[in-house]
Amino acid sequence: MAKANAIELGEGRKSRGVNKGVSILNFIFRILAFIGTLSSAISMATANETLPFFTRFFRFRAEYNDLPTLIFFVVANAVVSGYLLLSLPFSIVLILRSNAQRARMVLMMFFDMAMLTLFDSGTLLTAGASAAAAIVYLAHKGNSRVNWLAICQQFNAFCQRTSGSLIGSFAGIVLIALLITLSGVALARRP
Amino acid sequence: MAKANAIELGEGRKSRGVNKGVSILNFIFRILAFIGTLSSAISMATANETLPFFTRFFRFRAEYNDLPTLIFFVVANAVVSGYLLLSLPFSIVLILRSNAQRARMVLMMFFDMAMLTLFDSGTLLTAGASAAAAIVYLAHKGNSRVNWLAICQQFNAFCQRTSGSLIGSFAGIVLIALLITLSGVALARRP
């Protein structure tokens, strides 16, 4: 009886240690994904370039809101980074709680809820990033068949900025996939 | 004792009924998603239009492989529909098995495995569909700021076909989201 109790206590302590590790990883991934998506949104939203010459009919100026797809990209990144910011306090509570039974309850509720929301944010972010990638690719390469010219020869700095801002977004997608895996691990260890 | 057994038996039967319902829904959603993605891939891959006039420098012919993004769309849809087709036999086995204990084991393994694969397929399909939607939108509306002309005035039938083939793909995304929810339900009911 005493032995069984000791084993149970030991297992409880070990399980608490793993839970704490999962909570801390969860927090770190959330912060990194937040930084990635926010910097993507900001660097895309502030991208603009004005060429030092103009004609009567064209002003040679490129901005992100010339292309509706890039607007969607900025909105998707802003929404997901907002969700990640709002979820950070819960993530901190998970780390600080030391009462095992209660912490596990909160953890489970949090992971159940978070998994669905993370799945939605991941899908939104994937949609935004891949649509923007399609447009940025077109800006770089153009398409001779349908007569769309590559604009990156003229708007070089603009193109570099928009291409760069894709990185944060795709890093965010990978981190959200890792967060979903973490939630899956936590749910699989449900007693 | 006898009463407890009777209750257990009753619960087992009820649980088996729910499992059967989940398995059948799983099968139906998989078939529908398979049809959606396959018809998307086929209708996009066979889309082409040749205009009845030509000049020395341009042949006025539009095909899906003029645009790399649409090739990605076809590949993504073909891959996901292939996965759904291969997973159908497992789904049928789940419905036919009546031995509750074994069926539940298989069910759990299947749903655990399927959830990750479904998540990957969903992400791939979302990426393909949203990138293609960005390009199809551009083909319809064009963009005066960067001087990309709308090609749908000329290639009307081609544009209608490509726009239509997006429907099957987005329906597939919704069905895969439902399948993931079903897996989540099955996993949450784990004893």
CSV table of C-alpha atoms in Angstrom, one decimal:
chain,number,residue,atom,x,y,z
A,1,MET,CA,0.0,0.0,0.0
A,2,ALA,CA,2.8,2.4,1.0
A,3,LYS,CA,4.8,1.2,-2.0
A,4,ALA,CA,1.9,1.8,-4.3
A,5,ASN,CA,1.4,5.3,-3.0
A,6,ALA,CA,5.1,6.0,-3.4
A,7,ILE,CA,5.0,4.9,-7.0
A,8,GLU,CA,1.9,6.9,-7.6
A,9,LEU,CA,3.6,10.0,-6.1
A,10,GLY,CA,6.7,9.4,-8.2
A,11,GLU,CA,4.7,9.1,-11.3
A,12,GLY,CA,2.7,12.2,-10.4
A,13,ARG,CA,5.9,14.2,-10.0
A,14,LYS,CA,7.4,12.9,-13.3
A,15,SER,CA,4.1,13.6,-15.1
A,16,ARG,CA,4.1,17.1,-13.6
A,17,GLY,CA,7.6,17.7,-14.9
A,18,VAL,CA,6.6,16.7,-18.4
A,19,ASN,CA,3.5,18.9,-18.2
A,20,LYS,CA,5.7,21.8,-17.2
A,21,GLY,CA,8.1,21.1,-20.1
A,22,VAL,CA,5.2,21.0,-22.5
A,23,SER,CA,3.8,24.3,-21.1
A,24,ILE,CA,7.2,26.1,-21.4
A,25,LEU,CA,7.7,24.8,-25.0
A,26,ASN,CA,4.1,25.9,-25.7
A,27,PHE,CA,4.9,29.4,-24.4
A,28,ILE,CA,8.2,29.7,-26.4
A,29,PHE,CA,6.6,28.5,-29.7
A,30,ARG,CA,3.7,31.0,-29.2
A,31,ILE,CA,6.1,33.9,-28.6
A,32,LEU,CA,8.2,33.0,-31.7
A,33,ALA,CA,5.1,32.6,-33.9
A,34,PHE,CA,3.8,35.9,-32.6
A,35,ILE,CA,7.0,37.7,-33.5
A,36,GLY,CA,7.1,36.0,-36.9
A,37,THR,CA,3.5,36.9,-37.9
A,38,LEU,CA,3.7,40.4,-36.5
A,39,SER,CA,7.0,41.3,-38.3
A,40,SER,CA,5.5,39.8,-41.5
A,41,ALA,CA,2.4,42.0,-41.2
A,42,ILE,CA,4.4,45.1,-40.4
A,43,SER,CA,7.1,44.7,-43.0
A,44,MET,CA,4.5,44.0,-45.7
A,45,ALA,CA,2.3,46.9,-44.6
A,46,THR,CA,5.2,49.4,-44.7
A,47,ALA,CA,6.6,48.2,-48.1
A,48,ASN,CA,6.5,51.0,-50.7
A,49,GLU,CA,8.7,52.4,-53.3
A,50,THR,CA,8.5,55.5,-55.5
A,51,LEU,CA,10.7,55.6,-58.6
A,52,PRO,CA,12.6,58.9,-59.2
A,53,PHE,CA,10.8,59.5,-62.6
A,54,PHE,CA,7.3,59.8,-63.8
A,55,THR,CA,5.2,60.4,-66.9
A,56,ARG,CA,1.8,62.1,-67.4
A,57,PHE,CA,-0.1,58.8,-67.2
A,58,PHE,CA,1.7,56.8,-64.6
A,59,ARG,CA,3.0,57.5,-61.2
A,60,PHE,CA,5.7,54.9,-60.6
A,61,ARG,CA,4.9,54.0,-57.1
A,62,ALA,CA,4.3,50.5,-55.6
A,63,GLU,CA,2.5,49.9,-52.3
A,64,TYR,CA,1.2,46.7,-50.7
A,65,ASN,CA,-2.4,47.9,-51.1
A,66,ASP,CA,-2.1,48.0,-54.9
A,67,LEU,CA,-2.5,44.3,-54.8
A,68,PRO,CA,-5.6,42.9,-53.0
A,69,THR,CA,-3.9,39.6,-52.2
A,70,LEU,CA,-1.2,41.4,-50.2
A,71,ILE,CA,-3.9,43.2,-48.2
A,72,PHE,CA,-5.3,39.7,-47.3
A,73,PHE,CA,-1.8,38.6,-46.4
A,74,VAL,CA,-1.4,41.6,-44.0
A,75,VAL,CA,-4.9,41.0,-42.5
A,76,ALA,CA,-4.3,37.2,-42.0
A,77,ASN,CA,-1.0,37.8,-40.3
A,78,ALA,CA,-2.4,40.6,-38.1
A,79,VAL,CA,-5.3,38.4,-37.0
A,80,VAL,CA,-3.1,35.4,-36.2
A,81,SER,CA,-0.6,37.5,-34.3
A,82,GLY,CA,-3.4,39.1,-32.3
A,83,TYR,CA,-4.8,35.6,-31.3
A,84,LEU,CA,-1.2,34.5,-30.3
A,85,LEU,CA,-0.8,37.6,-28.2
A,86,LEU,CA,-4.1,37.1,-26.4
A,87,SER,CA,-3.3,33.4,-25.7
A,88,LEU,CA,0.1,34.3,-24.1
A,89,PRO,CA,-1.4,35.0,-20.6
A,90,PHE,CA,-3.1,31.5,-20.5
A,91,SER,CA,0.2,30.0,-21.5
A,92,ILE,CA,1.9,31.8,-18.6
A,93,VAL,CA,-0.8,30.6,-16.1
A,94,LEU,CA,-0.1,27.0,-17.3
A,95,ILE,CA,3.6,27.4,-16.4
A,96,LEU,CA,3.0,29.0,-13.0
A,97,ARG,CA,0.2,26.7,-11.7
A,98,SER,CA,1.9,24.0,-9.6
A,99,ASN,CA,-1.3,22.2,-8.2
A,100,ALA,CA,-1.1,19.1,-10.4
A,101,GLN,CA,-4.8,18.1,-10.5
A,102,ARG,CA,-6.1,21.6,-11.2
A,103,ALA,CA,-3.3,22.4,-13.6
A,104,ARG,CA,-4.1,19.3,-15.6
A,105,MET,CA,-7.7,20.3,-15.8
A,106,VAL,CA,-6.9,23.8,-17.0
A,107,LEU,CA,-4.2,22.3,-19.4
A,108,MET,CA,-6.7,19.9,-21.0
A,109,MET,CA,-9.4,22.6,-21.5
A,110,PHE,CA,-6.7,24.9,-22.9
A,111,PHE,CA,-5.3,22.4,-25.3
A,112,ASP,CA,-8.8,21.2,-26.4
A,113,MET,CA,-9.8,24.8,-27.2
A,114,ALA,CA,-6.4,25.8,-28.5
A,115,MET,CA,-6.2,22.9,-31.0
A,116,LEU,CA,-9.3,24.0,-32.9
A,117,THR,CA,-8.3,27.7,-32.8
A,118,LEU,CA,-4.7,26.8,-33.8
A,119,PHE,CA,-6.1,24.8,-36.7
A,120,ASP,CA,-8.1,27.7,-37.9
A,121,SER,CA,-5.2,30.2,-37.5
A,122,GLY,CA,-2.9,27.8,-39.3
A,123,THR,CA,-5.4,27.5,-42.2
A,124,LEU,CA,-5.9,31.3,-42.4
A,125,LEU,CA,-2.1,31.9,-42.3
A,126,THR,CA,-1.5,29.2,-45.0
A,127,ALA,CA,-4.1,30.7,-47.2
A,128,GLY,CA,-2.7,34.2,-46.8
A,129,ALA,CA,1.0,33.2,-47.2
A,130,SER,CA,0.5,31.0,-50.3
A,131,ALA,CA,-1.8,33.5,-52.1
A,132,ALA,CA,0.9,36.2,-51.4
A,133,ALA,CA,3.6,33.8,-52.6
A,134,ALA,CA,1.8,33.3,-55.9
A,135,ILE,CA,1.6,37.0,-56.5
A,136,VAL,CA,5.2,37.7,-55.4
A,137,TYR,CA,6.4,34.9,-57.7
A,138,LEU,CA,4.4,36.6,-60.5
A,139,ALA,CA,6.0,40.0,-59.6
A,140,HIS,CA,9.5,38.4,-59.9
A,141,LYS,CA,9.1,36.2,-63.0
A,142,GLY,CA,6.1,37.7,-64.8
A,143,ASN,CA,4.3,35.5,-67.3
A,144,SER,CA,4.9,35.9,-71.0
A,145,ARG,CA,1.9,33.8,-72.1
A,146,VAL,CA,-0.7,36.1,-70.6
A,147,ASN,CA,1.5,39.2,-71.0
A,148,TRP,CA,2.0,40.1,-67.3
A,149,LEU,CA,5.4,41.7,-67.0
A,150,ALA,CA,7.7,41.2,-64.1
A,151,ILE,CA,7.6,44.4,-62.0
A,152,CYS,CA,10.7,43.5,-59.9
A,153,GLN,CA,13.1,45.0,-62.4
A,154,GLN,CA,11.7,48.4,-61.7
A,155,PHE,CA,10.5,48.0,-58.1
A,156,ASN,CA,13.5,46.2,-56.7
A,157,ALA,CA,13.4,47.3,-53.1
A,158,PHE,CA,9.6,46.8,-52.9
A,159,CYS,CA,10.0,43.2,-54.2
A,160,GLN,CA,12.8,42.4,-51.8
A,161,ARG,CA,10.7,43.6,-48.9
A,162,THR,CA,7.6,41.7,-49.9
A,163,SER,CA,9.6,38.5,-50.5
A,164,GLY,CA,11.3,38.9,-47.1
A,165,SER,CA,8.0,39.3,-45.3
A,166,LEU,CA,6.8,35.9,-46.5
A,167,ILE,CA,9.6,34.3,-44.4
A,168,GLY,CA,8.0,35.3,-41.1
A,169,SER,CA,4.6,34.0,-42.2
A,170,PHE,CA,5.9,30.6,-43.3
A,171,ALA,CA,7.9,30.3,-40.1
A,172,GLY,CA,4.7,31.1,-38.2
A,173,ILE,CA,3.0,28.2,-40.1
A,174,VAL,CA,5.7,25.7,-39.1
A,175,LEU,CA,5.5,26.9,-35.4
A,176,ILE,CA,1.7,26.6,-35.4
A,177,ALA,CA,2.1,23.0,-36.8
A,178,LEU,CA,4.5,22.3,-33.9
A,179,LEU,CA,2.0,23.8,-31.4
A,180,ILE,CA,-0.7,21.5,-32.7
A,181,THR,CA,1.6,18.5,-32.3
A,182,LEU,CA,2.3,19.6,-28.7
A,183,SER,CA,-1.5,19.8,-28.1
A,184,GLY,CA,-1.8,16.3,-29.6
A,185,VAL,CA,0.9,15.0,-27.2
A,186,ALA,CA,-0.8,16.6,-24.2
A,187,LEU,CA,-4.2,15.2,-25.2
A,188,ALA,CA,-2.7,11.7,-25.9
A,189,ARG,CA,-1.3,11.7,-22.3
A,190,ARG,CA,-4.8,12.3,-20.9
A,191,PRO,CA,-5.3,9.9,-17.9
B,1,MET,CA,-23.6,-7.3,-10.0
B,2,ALA,CA,-26.1,-8.4,-12.7
B,3,LYS,CA,-27.5,-4.9,-12.9
B,4,ALA,CA,-24.0,-3.4,-13.3
B,5,ASN,CA,-23.3,-5.9,-16.1
B,6,ALA,CA,-26.5,-5.0,-17.8
B,7,ILE,CA,-25.7,-1.3,-17.6
B,8,GLU,CA,-22.2,-2.0,-19.0
B,9,LEU,CA,-23.7,-4.1,-21.8
B,10,GLY,CA,-26.2,-1.4,-22.6
B,11,GLU,CA,-23.5,1.3,-22.7
B,12,GLY,CA,-21.3,-0.9,-24.8
B,13,ARG,CA,-24.1,-1.3,-27.3
B,14,LYS,CA,-24.9,2.4,-27.4
B,15,SER,CA,-21.2,3.3,-27.8
B,16,ARG,CA,-20.9,0.8,-30.6
B,17,GLY,CA,-23.9,2.4,-32.3
B,18,VAL,CA,-22.2,5.9,-32.1
B,19,ASN,CA,-18.9,4.4,-33.3
B,20,LYS,CA,-20.7,2.9,-36.3
B,21,GLY,CA,-22.4,6.3,-37.0
B,22,VAL,CA,-19.0,8.1,-36.9
B,23,SER,CA,-17.5,5.4,-39.2
B,24,ILE,CA,-20.2,5.8,-41.8
B,25,LEU,CA,-20.0,9.7,-41.7
B,26,ASN,CA,-16.3,9.3,-42.0
B,27,PHE,CA,-16.7,7.2,-45.1
B,28,ILE,CA,-19.3,9.5,-46.7
B,29,PHE,CA,-17.2,12.7,-46.1
B,30,ARG,CA,-14.1,10.9,-47.5
B,31,ILE,CA,-16.0,9.9,-50.7
B,32,LEU,CA,-17.4,13.4,-51.1
B,33,ALA,CA,-14.0,15.1,-50.6
B,34,PHE,CA,-12.4,12.6,-53.0
B,35,ILE,CA,-15.0,13.5,-55.7
B,36,GLY,CA,-14.5,17.2,-55.0
B,37,THR,CA,-10.7,17.2,-55.3
B,38,LEU,CA,-10.6,14.8,-58.2
B,39,SER,CA,-13.1,16.8,-60.3
B,40,SER,CA,-11.1,20.0,-59.4
B,41,ALA,CA,-7.9,18.5,-60.6
B,42,ILE,CA,-9.5,17.1,-63.8
B,43,SER,CA,-11.4,20.2,-64.7
B,44,MET,CA,-8.4,22.5,-64.2
B,45,ALA,CA,-6.0,20.1,-66.1
B,46,THR,CA,-8.3,20.0,-69.1
B,47,ALA,CA,-9.0,23.7,-69.2
B,48,ASN,CA,-7.8,25.3,-72.5
B,49,GLU,CA,-9.0,27.7,-75.0
B,50,THR,CA,-7.7,28.8,-78.4
B,51,LEU,CA,-8.9,32.0,-79.9
B,52,PRO,CA,-10.0,32.0,-83.6
B,53,PHE,CA,-7.3,34.6,-84.6
B,54,PHE,CA,-3.6,34.9,-84.3
B,55,THR,CA,-0.7,37.3,-85.1
B,56,ARG,CA,2.9,36.7,-86.0
B,57,PHE,CA,4.1,37.1,-82.4
B,58,PHE,CA,1.4,35.6,-80.2
B,59,ARG,CA,-0.6,32.4,-80.4
B,60,PHE,CA,-3.8,33.2,-78.5
B,61,ARG,CA,-4.1,30.0,-76.6
B,62,ALA,CA,-4.5,29.6,-72.8
B,63,GLU,CA,-3.8,26.4,-70.9
B,64,TYR,CA,-3.6,25.6,-67.2
B,65,ASN,CA,0.2,25.0,-67.5
B,66,ASP,CA,0.9,28.5,-68.7
B,67,LEU,CA,0.6,29.5,-65.0
B,68,PRO,CA,2.8,27.7,-62.6
B,69,THR,CA,0.4,28.3,-59.7
B,70,LEU,CA,-2.4,26.4,-61.5
B,71,ILE,CA,0.1,23.5,-62.0
B,72,PHE,CA,0.6,23.5,-58.2
B,73,PHE,CA,-3.2,23.6,-57.8
B,74,VAL,CA,-3.6,20.4,-60.0
B,75,VAL,CA,-0.8,18.6,-58.2
B,76,ALA,CA,-2.1,19.4,-54.7
B,77,ASN,CA,-5.7,18.3,-55.7
B,78,ALA,CA,-4.4,15.1,-57.3
B,79,VAL,CA,-2.2,14.2,-54.2
B,80,VAL,CA,-5.0,14.8,-51.8
B,81,SER,CA,-7.6,12.9,-53.9
B,82,GLY,CA,-5.1,10.0,-54.1
B,83,TYR,CA,-4.7,9.9,-50.3
B,84,LEU,CA,-8.5,10.0,-49.9
B,85,LEU,CA,-8.9,7.1,-52.3
B,86,LEU,CA,-6.2,5.0,-50.6
B,87,SER,CA,-7.8,5.7,-47.2
B,88,LEU,CA,-11.3,4.5,-48.3
B,89,PRO,CA,-10.7,0.7,-47.8
B,90,PHE,CA,-9.7,1.4,-44.1
B,91,SER,CA,-12.9,3.4,-43.7
B,92,ILE,CA,-14.9,0.5,-45.1
B,93,VAL,CA,-13.1,-2.0,-42.7
B,94,LEU,CA,-14.1,0.3,-39.8
B,95,ILE,CA,-17.8,0.1,-40.8
B,96,LEU,CA,-17.8,-3.7,-41.3
B,97,ARG,CA,-16.0,-4.7,-38.1
B,98,SER,CA,-18.6,-5.5,-35.4
B,99,ASN,CA,-16.3,-6.8,-32.7
B,100,ALA,CA,-16.4,-3.8,-30.4
B,101,GLN,CA,-13.1,-4.1,-28.6
B,102,ARG,CA,-11.0,-4.8,-31.7
B,103,ALA,CA,-12.9,-2.2,-33.8
B,104,ARG,CA,-12.2,0.5,-31.2
B,105,MET,CA,-8.5,-0.3,-31.2
B,106,VAL,CA,-8.4,-0.1,-35.0
B,107,LEU,CA,-10.6,3.0,-34.9
B,108,MET,CA,-8.2,4.8,-32.5
B,109,MET,CA,-5.1,3.9,-34.4
B,110,PHE,CA,-6.8,5.0,-37.6
B,111,PHE,CA,-8.1,8.3,-36.2
B,112,ASP,CA,-4.7,9.1,-34.6
B,113,MET,CA,-2.9,8.4,-37.9
B,114,ALA,CA,-5.6,10.0,-40.0
B,115,MET,CA,-5.7,13.3,-38.0
B,116,LEU,CA,-2.1,14.1,-38.8
B,117,THR,CA,-2.4,13.1,-42.5
B,118,LEU,CA,-5.7,15.0,-42.8
B,119,PHE,CA,-4.1,18.1,-41.3
B,120,ASP,CA,-1.3,17.8,-43.8
B,121,SER,CA,-3.7,17.3,-46.7
B,122,GLY,CA,-5.8,20.1,-45.5
B,123,THR,CA,-2.8,22.5,-45.4
B,124,LEU,CA,-1.7,21.4,-48.9
B,125,LEU,CA,-5.1,21.8,-50.3
B,126,THR,CA,-5.6,25.2,-48.7
B,127,ALA,CA,-2.2,26.4,-50.1
B,128,GLY,CA,-3.0,25.2,-53.6
B,129,ALA,CA,-6.6,26.6,-53.6
B,130,SER,CA,-5.8,30.0,-52.2
B,131,ALA,CA,-2.8,30.5,-54.5
B,132,ALA,CA,-4.9,29.5,-57.5
B,133,ALA,CA,-7.7,31.8,-56.3
B,134,ALA,CA,-5.2,34.7,-56.1
B,135,ILE,CA,-4.2,34.1,-59.8
B,136,VAL,CA,-7.8,33.5,-61.0
B,137,TYR,CA,-8.9,36.8,-59.3
B,138,LEU,CA,-6.0,38.5,-61.1
B,139,ALA,CA,-7.1,37.0,-64.4
B,140,HIS,CA,-10.7,38.3,-63.9
B,141,LYS,CA,-9.9,41.8,-62.6
B,142,GLY,CA,-6.3,42.5,-63.7
B,143,ASN,CA,-4.4,45.2,-61.9
B,144,SER,CA,-4.0,48.6,-63.4
B,145,ARG,CA,-1.3,49.7,-60.9
B,146,VAL,CA,1.2,47.2,-62.0
B,147,ASN,CA,-0.2,47.0,-65.5
B,148,TRP,CA,-1.3,43.4,-65.5
B,149,LEU,CA,-4.4,43.2,-67.9
B,150,ALA,CA,-7.4,41.0,-67.1
B,151,ILE,CA,-7.3,38.1,-69.6
B,152,CYS,CA,-10.8,36.9,-69.0
B,153,GLN,CA,-12.3,39.3,-71.6
B,154,GLN,CA,-10.4,37.3,-74.2
B,155,PHE,CA,-10.3,33.8,-72.6
B,156,ASN,CA,-13.8,33.7,-71.3
B,157,ALA,CA,-14.4,29.9,-71.4
B,158,PHE,CA,-10.9,29.2,-69.9
B,159,CYS,CA,-11.6,31.6,-67.0
B,160,GLN,CA,-15.1,30.1,-66.3
B,161,ARG,CA,-13.5,26.6,-66.2
B,162,THR,CA,-10.7,27.6,-63.8
B,163,SER,CA,-13.0,29.5,-61.5
B,164,GLY,CA,-15.4,26.6,-61.4
B,165,SER,CA,-12.7,24.1,-60.6
B,166,LEU,CA,-11.9,26.1,-57.4
B,167,ILE,CA,-15.3,25.1,-56.0
B,168,GLY,CA,-14.5,21.4,-55.7
B,169,SER,CA,-11.2,22.3,-54.0
B,170,PHE,CA,-12.8,24.6,-51.4
B,171,ALA,CA,-15.6,22.0,-50.8
B,172,GLY,CA,-12.7,19.5,-50.2
B,173,ILE,CA,-11.2,21.8,-47.6
B,174,VAL,CA,-14.5,22.1,-45.7
B,175,LEU,CA,-15.0,18.3,-45.8
B,176,ILE,CA,-11.5,17.7,-44.5
B,177,ALA,CA,-12.1,20.1,-41.7
B,178,LEU,CA,-15.3,18.1,-40.8
B,179,LEU,CA,-13.2,14.9,-41.0
B,180,ILE,CA,-10.7,16.3,-38.5
B,181,THR,CA,-13.6,17.3,-36.2
B,182,LEU,CA,-14.9,13.7,-36.5
B,183,SER,CA,-11.5,12.4,-35.5
B,184,GLY,CA,-11.4,14.8,-32.6
B,185,VAL,CA,-14.9,13.5,-31.5
B,186,ALA,CA,-13.7,9.9,-31.7
B,187,LEU,CA,-10.5,10.7,-29.8
B,188,ALA,CA,-12.3,12.6,-27.1
B,189,ARG,CA,-14.6,9.5,-26.5
B,190,ARG,CA,-11.5,7.4,-25.9
B,191,PRO,CA,-12.3,5.4,-22.7
